[in-house]
Coordinates of C-alpha atoms and ligand atoms in Angstrom, one line a residue:
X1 CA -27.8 77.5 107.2
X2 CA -27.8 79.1 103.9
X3 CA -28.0 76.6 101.3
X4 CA -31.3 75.0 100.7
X5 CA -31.8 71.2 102.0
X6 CA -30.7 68.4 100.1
X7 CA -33.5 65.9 99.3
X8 CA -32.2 62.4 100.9
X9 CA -34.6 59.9 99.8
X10 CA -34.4 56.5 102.2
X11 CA -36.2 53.4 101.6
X12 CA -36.6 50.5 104.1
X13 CA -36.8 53.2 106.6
X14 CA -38.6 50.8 109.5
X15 CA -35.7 48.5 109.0
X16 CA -32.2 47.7 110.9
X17 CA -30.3 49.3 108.6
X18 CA -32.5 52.5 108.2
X19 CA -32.4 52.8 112.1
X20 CA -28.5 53.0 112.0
X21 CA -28.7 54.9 109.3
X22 CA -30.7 57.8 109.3
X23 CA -29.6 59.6 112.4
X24 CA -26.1 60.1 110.9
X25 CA -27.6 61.7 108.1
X26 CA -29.8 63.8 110.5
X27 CA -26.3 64.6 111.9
X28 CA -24.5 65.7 108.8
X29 CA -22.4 62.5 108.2
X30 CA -23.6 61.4 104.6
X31 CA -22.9 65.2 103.2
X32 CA -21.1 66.9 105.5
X33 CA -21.5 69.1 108.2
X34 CA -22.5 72.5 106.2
X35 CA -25.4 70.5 104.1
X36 CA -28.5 70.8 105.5
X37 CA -30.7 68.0 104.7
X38 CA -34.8 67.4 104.6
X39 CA -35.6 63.5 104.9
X40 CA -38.3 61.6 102.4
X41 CA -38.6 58.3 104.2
X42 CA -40.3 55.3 102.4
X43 CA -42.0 52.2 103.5
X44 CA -44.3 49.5 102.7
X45 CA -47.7 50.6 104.1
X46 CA -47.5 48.3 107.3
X47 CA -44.5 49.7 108.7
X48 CA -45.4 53.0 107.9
X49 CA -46.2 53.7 111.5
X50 CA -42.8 52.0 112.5
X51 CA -41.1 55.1 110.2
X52 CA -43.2 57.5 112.3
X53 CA -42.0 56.2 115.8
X54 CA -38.7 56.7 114.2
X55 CA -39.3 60.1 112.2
X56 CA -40.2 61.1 116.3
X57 CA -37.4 60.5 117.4
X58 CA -35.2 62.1 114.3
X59 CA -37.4 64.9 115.7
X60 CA -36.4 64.7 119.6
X61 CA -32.5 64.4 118.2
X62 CA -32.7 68.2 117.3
X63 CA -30.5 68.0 114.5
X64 CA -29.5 71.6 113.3
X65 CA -29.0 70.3 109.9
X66 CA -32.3 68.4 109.7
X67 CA -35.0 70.7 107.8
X68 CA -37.7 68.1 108.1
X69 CA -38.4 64.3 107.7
X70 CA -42.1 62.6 105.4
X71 CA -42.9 59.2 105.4
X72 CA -44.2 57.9 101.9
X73 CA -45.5 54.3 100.7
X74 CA -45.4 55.3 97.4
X75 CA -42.4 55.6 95.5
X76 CA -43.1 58.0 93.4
X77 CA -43.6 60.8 96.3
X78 CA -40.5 59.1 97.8
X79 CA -38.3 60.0 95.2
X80 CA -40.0 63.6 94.2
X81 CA -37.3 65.6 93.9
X82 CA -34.8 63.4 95.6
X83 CA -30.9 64.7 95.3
X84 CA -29.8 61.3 96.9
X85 CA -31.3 58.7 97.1
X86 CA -30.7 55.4 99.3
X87 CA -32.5 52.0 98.3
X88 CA -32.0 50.2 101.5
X89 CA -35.7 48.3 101.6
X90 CA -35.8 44.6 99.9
X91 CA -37.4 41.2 100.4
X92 CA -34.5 38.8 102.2
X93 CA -34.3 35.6 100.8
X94 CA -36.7 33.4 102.6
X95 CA -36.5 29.6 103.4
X96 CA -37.0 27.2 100.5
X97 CA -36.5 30.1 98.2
X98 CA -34.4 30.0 94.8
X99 CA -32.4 33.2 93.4
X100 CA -34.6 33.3 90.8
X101 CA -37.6 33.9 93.0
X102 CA -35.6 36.3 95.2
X103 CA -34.5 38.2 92.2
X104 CA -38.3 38.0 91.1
X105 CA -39.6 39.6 94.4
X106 CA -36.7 42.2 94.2
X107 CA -37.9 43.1 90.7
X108 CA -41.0 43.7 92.6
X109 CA -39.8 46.5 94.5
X110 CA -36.8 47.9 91.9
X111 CA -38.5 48.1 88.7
X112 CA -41.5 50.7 90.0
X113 CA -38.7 52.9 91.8
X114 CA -36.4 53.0 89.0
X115 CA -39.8 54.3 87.3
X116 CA -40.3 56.8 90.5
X117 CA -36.5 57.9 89.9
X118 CA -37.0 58.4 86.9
X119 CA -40.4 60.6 86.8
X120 CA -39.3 62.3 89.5
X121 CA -36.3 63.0 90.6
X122 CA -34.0 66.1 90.9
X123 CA -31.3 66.1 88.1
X124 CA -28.4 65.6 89.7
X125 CA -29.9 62.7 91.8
X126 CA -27.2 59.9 92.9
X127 CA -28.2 56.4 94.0
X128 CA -26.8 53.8 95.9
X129 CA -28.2 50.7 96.4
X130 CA -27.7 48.7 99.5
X131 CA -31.1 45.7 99.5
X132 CA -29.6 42.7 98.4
X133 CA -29.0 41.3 96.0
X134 CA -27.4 44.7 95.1
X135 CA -26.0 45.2 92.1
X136 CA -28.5 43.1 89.9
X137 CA -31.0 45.4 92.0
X138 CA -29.1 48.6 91.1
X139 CA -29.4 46.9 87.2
X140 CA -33.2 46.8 87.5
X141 CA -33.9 50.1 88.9
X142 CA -31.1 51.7 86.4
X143 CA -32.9 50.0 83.4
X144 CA -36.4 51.1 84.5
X145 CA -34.9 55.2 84.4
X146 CA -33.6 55.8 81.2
X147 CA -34.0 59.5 81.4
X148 CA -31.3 59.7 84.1
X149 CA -27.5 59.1 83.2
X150 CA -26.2 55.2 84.1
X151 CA -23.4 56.1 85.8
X152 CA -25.7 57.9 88.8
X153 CA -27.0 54.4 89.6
X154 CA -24.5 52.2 92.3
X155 CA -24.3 49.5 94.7
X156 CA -22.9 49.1 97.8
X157 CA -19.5 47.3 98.4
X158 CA -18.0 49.7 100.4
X159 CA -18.9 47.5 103.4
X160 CA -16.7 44.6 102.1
X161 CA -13.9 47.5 101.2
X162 CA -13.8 48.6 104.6
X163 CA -14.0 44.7 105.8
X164 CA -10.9 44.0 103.9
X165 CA -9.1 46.7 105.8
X166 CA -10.2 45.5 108.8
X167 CA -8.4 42.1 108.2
X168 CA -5.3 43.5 106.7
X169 CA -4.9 46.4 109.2
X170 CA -5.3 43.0 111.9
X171 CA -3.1 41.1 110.0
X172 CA -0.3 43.6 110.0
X173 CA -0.5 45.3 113.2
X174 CA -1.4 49.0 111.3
X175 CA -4.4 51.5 112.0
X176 CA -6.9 51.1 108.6
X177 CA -5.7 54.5 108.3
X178 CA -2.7 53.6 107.1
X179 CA -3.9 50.9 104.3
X180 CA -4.8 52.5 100.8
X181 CA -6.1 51.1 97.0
X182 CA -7.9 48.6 98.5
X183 CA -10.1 46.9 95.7
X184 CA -13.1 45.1 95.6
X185 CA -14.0 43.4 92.4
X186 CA -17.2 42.1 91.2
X187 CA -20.4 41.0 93.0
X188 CA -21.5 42.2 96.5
X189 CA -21.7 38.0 97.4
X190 CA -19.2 35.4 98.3
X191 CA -18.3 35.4 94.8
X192 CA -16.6 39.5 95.5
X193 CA -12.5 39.5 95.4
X194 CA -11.0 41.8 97.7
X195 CA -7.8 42.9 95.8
X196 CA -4.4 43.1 98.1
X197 CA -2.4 43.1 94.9
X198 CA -2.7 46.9 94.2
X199 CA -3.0 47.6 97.8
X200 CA -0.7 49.8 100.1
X201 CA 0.3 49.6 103.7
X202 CA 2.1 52.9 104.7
X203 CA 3.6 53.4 101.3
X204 CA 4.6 49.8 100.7
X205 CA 2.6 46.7 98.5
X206 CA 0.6 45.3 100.6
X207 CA 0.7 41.6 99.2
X208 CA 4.5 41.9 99.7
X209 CA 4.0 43.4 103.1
X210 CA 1.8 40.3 103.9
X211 CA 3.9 37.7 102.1
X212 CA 1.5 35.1 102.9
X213 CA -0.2 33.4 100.1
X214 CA -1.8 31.4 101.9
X215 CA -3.0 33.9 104.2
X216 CA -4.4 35.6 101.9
X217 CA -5.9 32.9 99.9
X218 CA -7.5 30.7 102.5
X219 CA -7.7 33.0 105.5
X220 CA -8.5 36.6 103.9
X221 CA -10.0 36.7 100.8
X222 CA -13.2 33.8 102.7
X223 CA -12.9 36.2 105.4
X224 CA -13.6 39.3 103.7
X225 CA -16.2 37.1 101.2
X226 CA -18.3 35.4 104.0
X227 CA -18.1 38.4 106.4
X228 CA -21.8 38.7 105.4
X229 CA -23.2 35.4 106.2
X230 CA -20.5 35.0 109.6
X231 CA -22.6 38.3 111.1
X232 CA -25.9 36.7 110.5
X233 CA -24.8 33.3 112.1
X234 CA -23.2 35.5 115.2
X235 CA -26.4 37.9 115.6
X236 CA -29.1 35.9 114.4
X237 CA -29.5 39.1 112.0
X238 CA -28.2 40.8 108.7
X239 CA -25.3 43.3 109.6
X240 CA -26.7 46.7 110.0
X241 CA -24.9 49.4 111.9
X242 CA -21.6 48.8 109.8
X243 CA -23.8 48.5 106.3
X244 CA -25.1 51.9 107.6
X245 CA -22.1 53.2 108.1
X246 CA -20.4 52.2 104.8
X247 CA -23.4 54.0 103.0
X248 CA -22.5 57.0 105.0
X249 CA -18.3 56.6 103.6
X250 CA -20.0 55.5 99.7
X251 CA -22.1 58.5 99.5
X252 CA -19.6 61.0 101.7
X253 CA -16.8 59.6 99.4
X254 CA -19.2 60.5 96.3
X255 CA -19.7 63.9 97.1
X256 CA -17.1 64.8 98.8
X257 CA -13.8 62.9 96.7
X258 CA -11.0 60.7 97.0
X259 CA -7.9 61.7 98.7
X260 CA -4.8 62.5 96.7
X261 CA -3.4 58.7 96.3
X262 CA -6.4 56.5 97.7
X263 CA -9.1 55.3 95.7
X264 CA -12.4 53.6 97.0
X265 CA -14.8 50.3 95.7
X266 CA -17.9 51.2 94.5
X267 CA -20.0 48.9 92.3
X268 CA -20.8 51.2 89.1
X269 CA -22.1 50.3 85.9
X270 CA -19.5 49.1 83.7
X271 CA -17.4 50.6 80.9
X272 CA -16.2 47.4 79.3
X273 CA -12.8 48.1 81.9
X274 CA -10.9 45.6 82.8
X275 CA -12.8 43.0 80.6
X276 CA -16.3 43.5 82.2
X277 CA -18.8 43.6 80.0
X278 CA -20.3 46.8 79.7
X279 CA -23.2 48.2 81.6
X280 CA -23.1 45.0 84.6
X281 CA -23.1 47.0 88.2
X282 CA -19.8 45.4 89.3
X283 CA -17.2 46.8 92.0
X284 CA -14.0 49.0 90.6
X285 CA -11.6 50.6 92.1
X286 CA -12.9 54.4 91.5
X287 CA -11.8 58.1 92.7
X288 CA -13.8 60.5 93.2
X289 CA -14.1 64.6 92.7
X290 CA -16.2 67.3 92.2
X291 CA -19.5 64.6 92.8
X292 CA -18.1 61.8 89.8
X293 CA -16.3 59.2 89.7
X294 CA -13.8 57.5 87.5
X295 CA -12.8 53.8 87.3
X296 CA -9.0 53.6 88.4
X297 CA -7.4 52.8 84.9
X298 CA -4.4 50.5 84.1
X299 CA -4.0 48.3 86.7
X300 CA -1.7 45.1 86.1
X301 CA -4.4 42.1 86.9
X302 CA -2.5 38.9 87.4
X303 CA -3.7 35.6 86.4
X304 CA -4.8 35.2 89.8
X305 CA -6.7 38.0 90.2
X306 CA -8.4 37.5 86.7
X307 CA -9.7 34.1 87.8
X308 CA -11.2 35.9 90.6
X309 CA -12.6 38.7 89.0
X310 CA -14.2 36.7 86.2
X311 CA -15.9 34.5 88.2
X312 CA -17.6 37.5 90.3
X313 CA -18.4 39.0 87.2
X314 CA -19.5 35.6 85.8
X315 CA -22.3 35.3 88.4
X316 CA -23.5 39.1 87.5
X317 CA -24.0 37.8 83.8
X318 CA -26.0 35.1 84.8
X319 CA -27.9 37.6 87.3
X320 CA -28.6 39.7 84.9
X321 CA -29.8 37.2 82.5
X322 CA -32.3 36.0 84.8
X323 CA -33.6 39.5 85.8
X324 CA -33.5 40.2 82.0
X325 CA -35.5 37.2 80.9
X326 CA -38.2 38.1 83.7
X327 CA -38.6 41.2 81.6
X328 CA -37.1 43.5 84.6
X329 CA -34.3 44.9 82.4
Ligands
NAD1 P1 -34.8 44.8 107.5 O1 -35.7 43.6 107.1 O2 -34.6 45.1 108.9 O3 -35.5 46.1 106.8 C1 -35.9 46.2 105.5 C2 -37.0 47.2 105.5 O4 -37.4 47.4 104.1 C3 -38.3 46.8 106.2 O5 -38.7 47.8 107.1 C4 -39.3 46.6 105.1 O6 -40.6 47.0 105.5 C5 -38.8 47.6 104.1 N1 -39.2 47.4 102.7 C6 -39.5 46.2 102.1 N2 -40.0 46.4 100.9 C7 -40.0 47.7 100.7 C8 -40.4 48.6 99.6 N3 -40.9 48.1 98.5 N4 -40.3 49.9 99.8 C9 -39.8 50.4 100.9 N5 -39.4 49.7 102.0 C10 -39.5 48.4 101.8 O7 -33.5 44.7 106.6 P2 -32.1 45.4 106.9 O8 -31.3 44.6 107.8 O9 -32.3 46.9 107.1 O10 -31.4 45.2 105.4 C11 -31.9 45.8 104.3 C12 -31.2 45.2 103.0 O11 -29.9 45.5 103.0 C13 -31.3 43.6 103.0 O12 -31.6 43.3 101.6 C14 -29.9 43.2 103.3 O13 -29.6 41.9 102.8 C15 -29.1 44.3 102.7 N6 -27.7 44.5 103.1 C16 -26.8 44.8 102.2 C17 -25.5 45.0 102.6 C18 -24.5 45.5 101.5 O14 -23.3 45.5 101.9 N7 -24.8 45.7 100.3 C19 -25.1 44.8 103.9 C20 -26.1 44.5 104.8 C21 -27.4 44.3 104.4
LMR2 C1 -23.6 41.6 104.5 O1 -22.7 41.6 103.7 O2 -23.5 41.8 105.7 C2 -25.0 41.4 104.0 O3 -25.1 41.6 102.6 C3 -25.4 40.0 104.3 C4 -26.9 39.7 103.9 O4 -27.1 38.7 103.3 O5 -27.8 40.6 104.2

């Protein structure tokens, strides 16, 4: 090991997610396997001893690559000197509540660790958001750092981007490998539109490989959409091994780039591209090199796929209003 740890800061570190998820960073997947890596777990103060039991057993994995793992309940040692950080930890929507009172409770918990971000963190700290809902939650925490550049704050939709290769790969009888410029536009929600229309299947379109409108109307697009909610109804709990492993591929994909003629969705504040108005955390298509990324540009959008897209983006306005006029951003 000769270069010094990276500072991965997790939060919701008890949680289902956070159990997937932290022994593949242990084992080099988020960075790579030359990156060594020192864990800054935080939780709310009752399951505190939860991260312990877990931070043991990080311990009894004898990762070469793991220089050491702290538990924090307070964000601002959390995010001390964080390189990454991962904002896993949010309150789920419980019964009889409204969006505004989730967004509310969310604000909760976003607003102070933009704050800790921003006080604290290393400066060329990259964040991905992955609580629900996660984009308006990116928005809070990005609005609550102003010292640290926008663009460094994301959200996760990589999980829906590798869902919707899933379905096409089914549909046409190809590995995933072989499917690439997959899109996801908009909000991390029902509302998303996973994009076949720029898509490729070994070097050909993948809409005209499909040639099923219907297909991909009625069957894919809710597939892809509800994926979510169909995994809760056939666990009786929030997916959590593949949501960890898609914030592995979002951060890995960060760091590490984009293939030569692939691109990847990540939901990143906007530039006004593609009609979305600027500064909402929506999903793009974006490459990736050298630790940036750039919005794919000048991409044909059909009347279709605008309907689709401006209704996802539609419903991150109205988030985003009602975050803003709580005073959260
Ligand atoms: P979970 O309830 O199992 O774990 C959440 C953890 O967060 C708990 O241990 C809780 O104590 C902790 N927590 C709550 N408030 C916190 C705070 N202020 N600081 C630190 N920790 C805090 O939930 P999970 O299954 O791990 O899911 C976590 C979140 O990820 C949920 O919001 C879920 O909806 C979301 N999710 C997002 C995607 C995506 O694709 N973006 C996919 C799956 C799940
Ligand atoms: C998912 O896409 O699996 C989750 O965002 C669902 C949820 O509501 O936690």
């Amino acid at each position: 090991m000769t270069q010094a740890p990276v500072n991965v800061t997790v939060t919701g570190a008890a949680g289902q997610i956070g159990y997937a998820l932290l022994f593949r960073i242990a084992s080099g997947q988020l960075l790579g396997p030359d990156t060594p890596v020192k864990l800054r777990l935080l939780e709310i103060p009752q399951a505190v001893k939860a991260a312990e039991g877990t931070a043991m057993e990080l311990e009894d994995g004898a990762f070469p690559l793991l220089a050491g793992t702290d538990i924090f309940d307070d964000p601002k040692q959390a995010f001390s000197g964080a390189n990454v950080a991962l904002l896993v930890g949010a309150r789920p929507r419980t019964k009889g509540m409204e969006r505004g009172d989730l967004l509310e409770a969310n604000g909760g918990i976003f607003k102070p660790q933009g704050e800790a971000i921003n006080a604290g963190a290393a400066e060329d700290i990259k964040v991905l958001v992955v609580g629900n809902p996660a984009n308006t939650n990116a928005l809070i925490a990005q609005s609550n750092a102003p010292d640290v550049p926008a663009e460094r704050f994301t959200a996760m939709t990589r999980l829906d981007h590798n869902r919707a290769a899933a379905q096409l790969a089914k549909k046409l009888g190809v590995s995933v490998g072989d499917i690439k410029k997959l899109t996801i536009w908009g909000n991390h929600s029902a509302t998303q539109y996973p994009d076949l229309f720029h898509a490729e299947v070994a070097g050909k379109n993948a809409a005209e490989a499909v040639n099923d409108q219907k297909w991909l109307e009625d069957e894919f697009i809710p597939t892809v959409a509800k994926r979510g909610a169909a995994i809760i109804e056939a666990r009786g709990a929030s997916s959590a091994a593949s949501a960890a492993s898609a914030a592995i591929d979002h951060v890995y994909t960060w760091v590490n780039g984009t293939e030569a003629g692939n691109w990847t969705s990540m939901a990143v504040p906007s530039d006004g591209s593609y009609g979305v108005p600027e500064g909402i955390i929506s999903s793009f298509p974006v490459t990736t090199a050298n630790g940036k990324y750039e919005i794919v540009q000048g991409l044909e959008i059909d009347e279709f796929s605008r309907g689709k897209i401006d209704a996802s983006v539609q419903e991150l306005v109205e988030e985003r209003d009602a975050v803003r006029k709580l005073g959260l951003v």
